mmCIF file of C-alpha atoms in Angstrom:
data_model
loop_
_atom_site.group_PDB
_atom_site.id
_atom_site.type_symbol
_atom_site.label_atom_id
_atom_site.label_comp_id
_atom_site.label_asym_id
_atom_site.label_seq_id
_atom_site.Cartn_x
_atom_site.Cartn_y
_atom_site.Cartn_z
ATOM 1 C CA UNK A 1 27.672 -3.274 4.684
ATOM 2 C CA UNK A 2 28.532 -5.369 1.996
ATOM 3 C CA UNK A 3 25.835 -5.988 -0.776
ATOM 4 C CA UNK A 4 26.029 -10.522 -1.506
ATOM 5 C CA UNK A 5 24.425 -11.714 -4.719
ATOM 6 C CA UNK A 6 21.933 -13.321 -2.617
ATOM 7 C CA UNK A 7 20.348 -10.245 -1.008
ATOM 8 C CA UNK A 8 20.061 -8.851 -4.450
ATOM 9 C CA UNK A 9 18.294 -12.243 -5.580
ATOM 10 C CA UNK A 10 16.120 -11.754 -2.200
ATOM 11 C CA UNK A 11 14.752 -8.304 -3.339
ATOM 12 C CA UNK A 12 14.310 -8.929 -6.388
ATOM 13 C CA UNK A 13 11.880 -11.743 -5.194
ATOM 14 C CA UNK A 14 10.638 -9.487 -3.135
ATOM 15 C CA UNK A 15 9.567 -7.355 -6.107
ATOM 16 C CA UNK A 16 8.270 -10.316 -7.657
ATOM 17 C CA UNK A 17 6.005 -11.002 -5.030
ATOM 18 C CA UNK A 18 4.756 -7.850 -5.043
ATOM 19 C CA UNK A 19 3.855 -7.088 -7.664
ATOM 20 C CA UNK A 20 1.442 -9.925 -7.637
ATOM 21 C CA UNK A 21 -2.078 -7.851 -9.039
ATOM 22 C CA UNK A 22 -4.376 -9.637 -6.057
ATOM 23 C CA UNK A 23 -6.804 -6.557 -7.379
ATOM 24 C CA UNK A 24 -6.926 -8.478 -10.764
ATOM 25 C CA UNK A 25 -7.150 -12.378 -8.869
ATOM 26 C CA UNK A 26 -10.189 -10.727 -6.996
ATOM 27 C CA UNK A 27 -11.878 -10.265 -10.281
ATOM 28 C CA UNK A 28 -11.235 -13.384 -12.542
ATOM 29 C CA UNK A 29 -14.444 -15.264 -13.444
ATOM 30 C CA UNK A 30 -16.219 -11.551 -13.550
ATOM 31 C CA UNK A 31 -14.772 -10.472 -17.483
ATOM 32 C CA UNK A 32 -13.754 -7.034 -15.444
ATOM 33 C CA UNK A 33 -10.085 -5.530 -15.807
ATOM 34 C CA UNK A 34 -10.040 -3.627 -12.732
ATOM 35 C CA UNK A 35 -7.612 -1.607 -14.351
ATOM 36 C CA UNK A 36 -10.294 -0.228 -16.924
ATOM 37 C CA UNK A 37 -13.252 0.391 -14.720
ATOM 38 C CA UNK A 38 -13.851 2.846 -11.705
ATOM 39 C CA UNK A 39 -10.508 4.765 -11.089
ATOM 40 C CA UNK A 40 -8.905 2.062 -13.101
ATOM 41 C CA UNK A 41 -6.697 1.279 -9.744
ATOM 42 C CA UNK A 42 -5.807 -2.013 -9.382
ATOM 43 C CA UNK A 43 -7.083 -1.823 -5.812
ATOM 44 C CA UNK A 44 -8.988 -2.894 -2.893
ATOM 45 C CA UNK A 45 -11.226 0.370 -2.903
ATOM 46 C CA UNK A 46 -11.875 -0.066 -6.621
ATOM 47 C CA UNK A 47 -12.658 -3.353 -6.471
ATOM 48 C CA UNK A 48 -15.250 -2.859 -3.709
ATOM 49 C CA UNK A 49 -16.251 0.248 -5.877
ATOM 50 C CA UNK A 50 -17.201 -2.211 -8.585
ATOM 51 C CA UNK A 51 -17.794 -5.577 -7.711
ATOM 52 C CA UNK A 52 -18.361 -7.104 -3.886
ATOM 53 C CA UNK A 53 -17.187 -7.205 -0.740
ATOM 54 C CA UNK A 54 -15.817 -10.616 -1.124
ATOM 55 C CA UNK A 55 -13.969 -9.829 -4.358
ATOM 56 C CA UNK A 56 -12.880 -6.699 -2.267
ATOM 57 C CA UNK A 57 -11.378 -8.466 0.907
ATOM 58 C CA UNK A 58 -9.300 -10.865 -1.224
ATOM 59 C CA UNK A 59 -7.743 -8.061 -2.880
ATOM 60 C CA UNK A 60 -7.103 -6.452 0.553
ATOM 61 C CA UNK A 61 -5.744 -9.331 2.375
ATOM 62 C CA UNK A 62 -3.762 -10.156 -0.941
ATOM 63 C CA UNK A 63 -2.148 -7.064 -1.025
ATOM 64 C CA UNK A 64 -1.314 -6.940 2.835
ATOM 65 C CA UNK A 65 -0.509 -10.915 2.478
ATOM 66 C CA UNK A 66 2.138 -10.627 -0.300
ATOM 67 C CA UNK A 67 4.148 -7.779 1.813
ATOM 68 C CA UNK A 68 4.177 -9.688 4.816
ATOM 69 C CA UNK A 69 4.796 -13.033 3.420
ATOM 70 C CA UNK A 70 7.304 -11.834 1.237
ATOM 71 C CA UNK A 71 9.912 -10.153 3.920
ATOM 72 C CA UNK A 72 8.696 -12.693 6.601
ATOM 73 C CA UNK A 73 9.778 -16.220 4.515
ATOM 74 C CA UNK A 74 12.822 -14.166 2.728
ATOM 75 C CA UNK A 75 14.402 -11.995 5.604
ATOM 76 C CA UNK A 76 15.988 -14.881 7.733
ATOM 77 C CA UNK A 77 19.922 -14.726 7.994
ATOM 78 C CA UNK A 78 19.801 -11.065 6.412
ATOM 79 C CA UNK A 79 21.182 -7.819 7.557
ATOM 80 C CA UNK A 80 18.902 -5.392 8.851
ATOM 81 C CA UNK A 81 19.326 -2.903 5.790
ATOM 82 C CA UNK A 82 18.753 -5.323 3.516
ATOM 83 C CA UNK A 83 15.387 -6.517 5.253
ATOM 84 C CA UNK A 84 14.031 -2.906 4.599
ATOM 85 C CA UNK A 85 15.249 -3.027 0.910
ATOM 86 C CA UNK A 86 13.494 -6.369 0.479
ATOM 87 C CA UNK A 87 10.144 -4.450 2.187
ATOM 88 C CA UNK A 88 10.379 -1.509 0.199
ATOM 89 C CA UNK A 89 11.030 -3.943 -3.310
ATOM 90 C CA UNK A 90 7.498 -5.528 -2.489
ATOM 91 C CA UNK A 91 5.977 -1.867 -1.409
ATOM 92 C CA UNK A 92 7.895 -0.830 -5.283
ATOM 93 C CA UNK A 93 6.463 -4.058 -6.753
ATOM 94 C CA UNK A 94 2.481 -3.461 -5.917
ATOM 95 C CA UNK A 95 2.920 0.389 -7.228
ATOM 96 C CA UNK A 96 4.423 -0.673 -10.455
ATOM 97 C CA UNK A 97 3.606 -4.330 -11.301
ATOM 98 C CA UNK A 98 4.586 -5.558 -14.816
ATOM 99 C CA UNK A 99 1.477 -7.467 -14.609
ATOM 100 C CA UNK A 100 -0.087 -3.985 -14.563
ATOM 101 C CA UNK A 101 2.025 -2.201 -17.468
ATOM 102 C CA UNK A 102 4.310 -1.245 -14.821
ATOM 103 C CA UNK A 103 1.332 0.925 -12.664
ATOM 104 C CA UNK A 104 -0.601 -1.080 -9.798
ATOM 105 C CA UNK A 105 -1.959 0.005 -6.731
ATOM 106 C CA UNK A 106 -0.979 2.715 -4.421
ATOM 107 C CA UNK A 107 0.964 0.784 -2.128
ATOM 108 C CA UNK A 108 -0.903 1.304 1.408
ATOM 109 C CA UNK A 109 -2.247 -2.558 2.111
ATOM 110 C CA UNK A 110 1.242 -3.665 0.975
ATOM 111 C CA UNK A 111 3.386 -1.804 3.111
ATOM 112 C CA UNK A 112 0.628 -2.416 6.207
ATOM 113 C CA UNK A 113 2.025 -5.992 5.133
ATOM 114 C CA UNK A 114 5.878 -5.313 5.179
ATOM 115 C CA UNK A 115 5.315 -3.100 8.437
ATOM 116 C CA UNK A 116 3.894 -5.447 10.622
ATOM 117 C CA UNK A 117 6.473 -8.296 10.013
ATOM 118 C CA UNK A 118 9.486 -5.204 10.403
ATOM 119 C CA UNK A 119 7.619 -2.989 13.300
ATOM 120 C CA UNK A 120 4.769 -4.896 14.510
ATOM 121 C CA UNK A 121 3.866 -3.135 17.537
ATOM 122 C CA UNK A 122 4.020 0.390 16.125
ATOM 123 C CA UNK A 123 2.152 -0.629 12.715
ATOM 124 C CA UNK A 124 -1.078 -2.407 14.885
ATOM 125 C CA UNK A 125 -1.351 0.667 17.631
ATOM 126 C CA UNK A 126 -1.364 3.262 14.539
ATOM 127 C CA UNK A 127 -3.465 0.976 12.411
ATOM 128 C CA UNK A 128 -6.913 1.973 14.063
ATOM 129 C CA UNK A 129 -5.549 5.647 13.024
ATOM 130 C CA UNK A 130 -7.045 5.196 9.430
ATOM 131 C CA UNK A 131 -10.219 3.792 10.509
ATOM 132 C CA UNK A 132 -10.959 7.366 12.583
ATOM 133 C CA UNK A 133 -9.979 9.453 9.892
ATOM 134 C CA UNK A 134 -12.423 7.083 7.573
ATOM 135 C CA UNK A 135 -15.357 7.767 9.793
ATOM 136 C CA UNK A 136 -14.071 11.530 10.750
ATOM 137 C CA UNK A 137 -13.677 12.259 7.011
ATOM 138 C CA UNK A 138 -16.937 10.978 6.331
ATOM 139 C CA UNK A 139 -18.809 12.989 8.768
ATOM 140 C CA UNK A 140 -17.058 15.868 7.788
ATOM 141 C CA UNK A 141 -18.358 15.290 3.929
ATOM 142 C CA UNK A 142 -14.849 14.881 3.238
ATOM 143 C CA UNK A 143 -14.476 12.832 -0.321
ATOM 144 C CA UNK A 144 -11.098 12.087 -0.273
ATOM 145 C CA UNK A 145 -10.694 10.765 3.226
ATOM 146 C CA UNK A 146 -9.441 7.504 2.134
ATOM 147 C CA UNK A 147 -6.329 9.500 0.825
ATOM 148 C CA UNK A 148 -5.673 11.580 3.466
ATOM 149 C CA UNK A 149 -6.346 8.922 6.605
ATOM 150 C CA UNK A 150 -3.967 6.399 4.895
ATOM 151 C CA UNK A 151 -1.076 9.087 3.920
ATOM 152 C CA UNK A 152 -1.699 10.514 7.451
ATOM 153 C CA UNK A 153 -1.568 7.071 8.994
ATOM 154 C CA UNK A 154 1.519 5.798 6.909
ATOM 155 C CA UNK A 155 3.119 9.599 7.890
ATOM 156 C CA UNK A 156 2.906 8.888 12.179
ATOM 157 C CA UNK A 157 3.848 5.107 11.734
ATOM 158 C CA UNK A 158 6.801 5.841 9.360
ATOM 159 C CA UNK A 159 7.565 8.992 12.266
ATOM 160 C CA UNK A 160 7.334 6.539 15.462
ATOM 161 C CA UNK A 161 9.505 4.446 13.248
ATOM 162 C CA UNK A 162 12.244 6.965 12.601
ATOM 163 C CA UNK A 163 14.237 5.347 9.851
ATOM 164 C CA UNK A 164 15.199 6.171 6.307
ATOM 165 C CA UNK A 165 13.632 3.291 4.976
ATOM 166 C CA UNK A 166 10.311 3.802 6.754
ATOM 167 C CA UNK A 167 10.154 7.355 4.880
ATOM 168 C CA UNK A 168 11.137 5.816 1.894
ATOM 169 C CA UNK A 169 8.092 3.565 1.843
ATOM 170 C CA UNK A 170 5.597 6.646 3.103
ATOM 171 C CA UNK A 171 7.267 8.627 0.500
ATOM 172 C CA UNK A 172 6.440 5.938 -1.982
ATOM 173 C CA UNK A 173 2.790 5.754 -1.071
ATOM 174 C CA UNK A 174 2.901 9.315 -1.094
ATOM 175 C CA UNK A 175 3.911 9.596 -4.252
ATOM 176 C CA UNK A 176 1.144 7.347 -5.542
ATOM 177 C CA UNK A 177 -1.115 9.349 -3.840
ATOM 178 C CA UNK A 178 -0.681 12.373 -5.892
ATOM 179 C CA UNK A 179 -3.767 12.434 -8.312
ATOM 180 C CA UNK A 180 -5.739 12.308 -5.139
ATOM 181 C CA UNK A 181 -3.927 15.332 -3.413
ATOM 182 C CA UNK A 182 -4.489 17.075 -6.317
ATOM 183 C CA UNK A 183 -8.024 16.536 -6.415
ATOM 184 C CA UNK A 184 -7.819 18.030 -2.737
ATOM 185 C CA UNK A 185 -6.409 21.220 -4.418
ATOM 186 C CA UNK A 186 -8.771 21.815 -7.001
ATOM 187 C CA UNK A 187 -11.759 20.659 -5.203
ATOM 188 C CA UNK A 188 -14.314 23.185 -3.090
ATOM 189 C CA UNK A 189 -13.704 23.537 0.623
ATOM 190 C CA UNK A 190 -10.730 21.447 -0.292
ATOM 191 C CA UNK A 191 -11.303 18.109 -0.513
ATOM 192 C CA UNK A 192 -12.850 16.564 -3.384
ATOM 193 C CA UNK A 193 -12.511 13.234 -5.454
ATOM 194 C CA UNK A 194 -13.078 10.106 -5.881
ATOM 195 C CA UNK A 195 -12.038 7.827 -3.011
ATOM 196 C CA UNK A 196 -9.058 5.764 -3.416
ATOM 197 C CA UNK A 197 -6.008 4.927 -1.143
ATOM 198 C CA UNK A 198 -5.397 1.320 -1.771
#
């Protein structure tokens, strides 16, 4: 497949959108830089963690918004491959945003976004996934469950999947994920800090 100008220009907006900090919208008028407070994630979990459920759902349906809107208005007329570059760009863009010093988020709400615009079906039967392991994780005193029910969650959507670019993005949120499986390791019983998997 040959690469045009024009995809390139496509996934590089793709990045741009992205990497739009909704974390940071969700907390203008408040004097807070959600990227000094909490866990310092630009986030929907650390905004909740800090300010209000409000501020908390525009950064979520930001973060899902941008991923979705970005492949959905851009992706028309454009091979297949390049549609998943363009997804994983915006996925690339929310994990390290220039508005953010190149850091941001960790890249689950955004590729919930790009996933249901490239595998719809898949993406809302596997979705309901991360809300068990939420309340599982919680009963089991678990304090890392947001980690581990979104990487497990992104892990069986990016398997029904079954494409290179799907791991790519689940390695990606994976990857931002580390600090958190980490704190797994060294915790007791093994699981242990803070919650964060936005």
């Amino acid at each position: 497949m040959e690469i045009e100008p024009t995809h390139i220009l496509r996934i590089l907006a793709c990045f741009a959108i992205g990497s739009i900090p909704f974390a940071k919208v969700a907390m203008w008028g408040t004097g807070i830089d959600i990227t000094k407070v909490g866990s310092k994630n630009p986030g929907f979990n650390n905004v909740l963690r800090v300010s209000t459920k409000p501020r908390a759902a525009i950064a979520l349906i930001g973060d899902i918004s941008k991923g979705l809107i970005a492949v959905l208005l851009l992706s028309r007329g454009v091979p297949t491959e390049v549609v998943w570059a363009m997804g994983i760009a915006a996925v690339m863009g929310h994990c390290w945003s220039p508005f953010c010093g190149w850091n941001g988020g960790k890249g689950v709400a955004t590729t919930v976004g790009v996933l249901l615009v490239l595998s719809p079906k898949i993406t809302l039967v596997c979705l309901p996934l991360y809300v068990i392991g939420r309340w599982f994780g919680r009963f089991m005193g678990w304090k890392q469950e947001g980690a581990i029910s979104s990487l497990t969650t992104m892990f069986v959507i990016a398997t029904l999947i079954f494409t290179i670019p799907a791991y790519i993005m689940f390695a990606i949120v994976l990857i931002r994920h580390i600090p958190n499986l980490a704190e797994i390791v060294r915790g007791p019983g093994g699981v242990a800090g803070a919650r964060e998997s936005k």
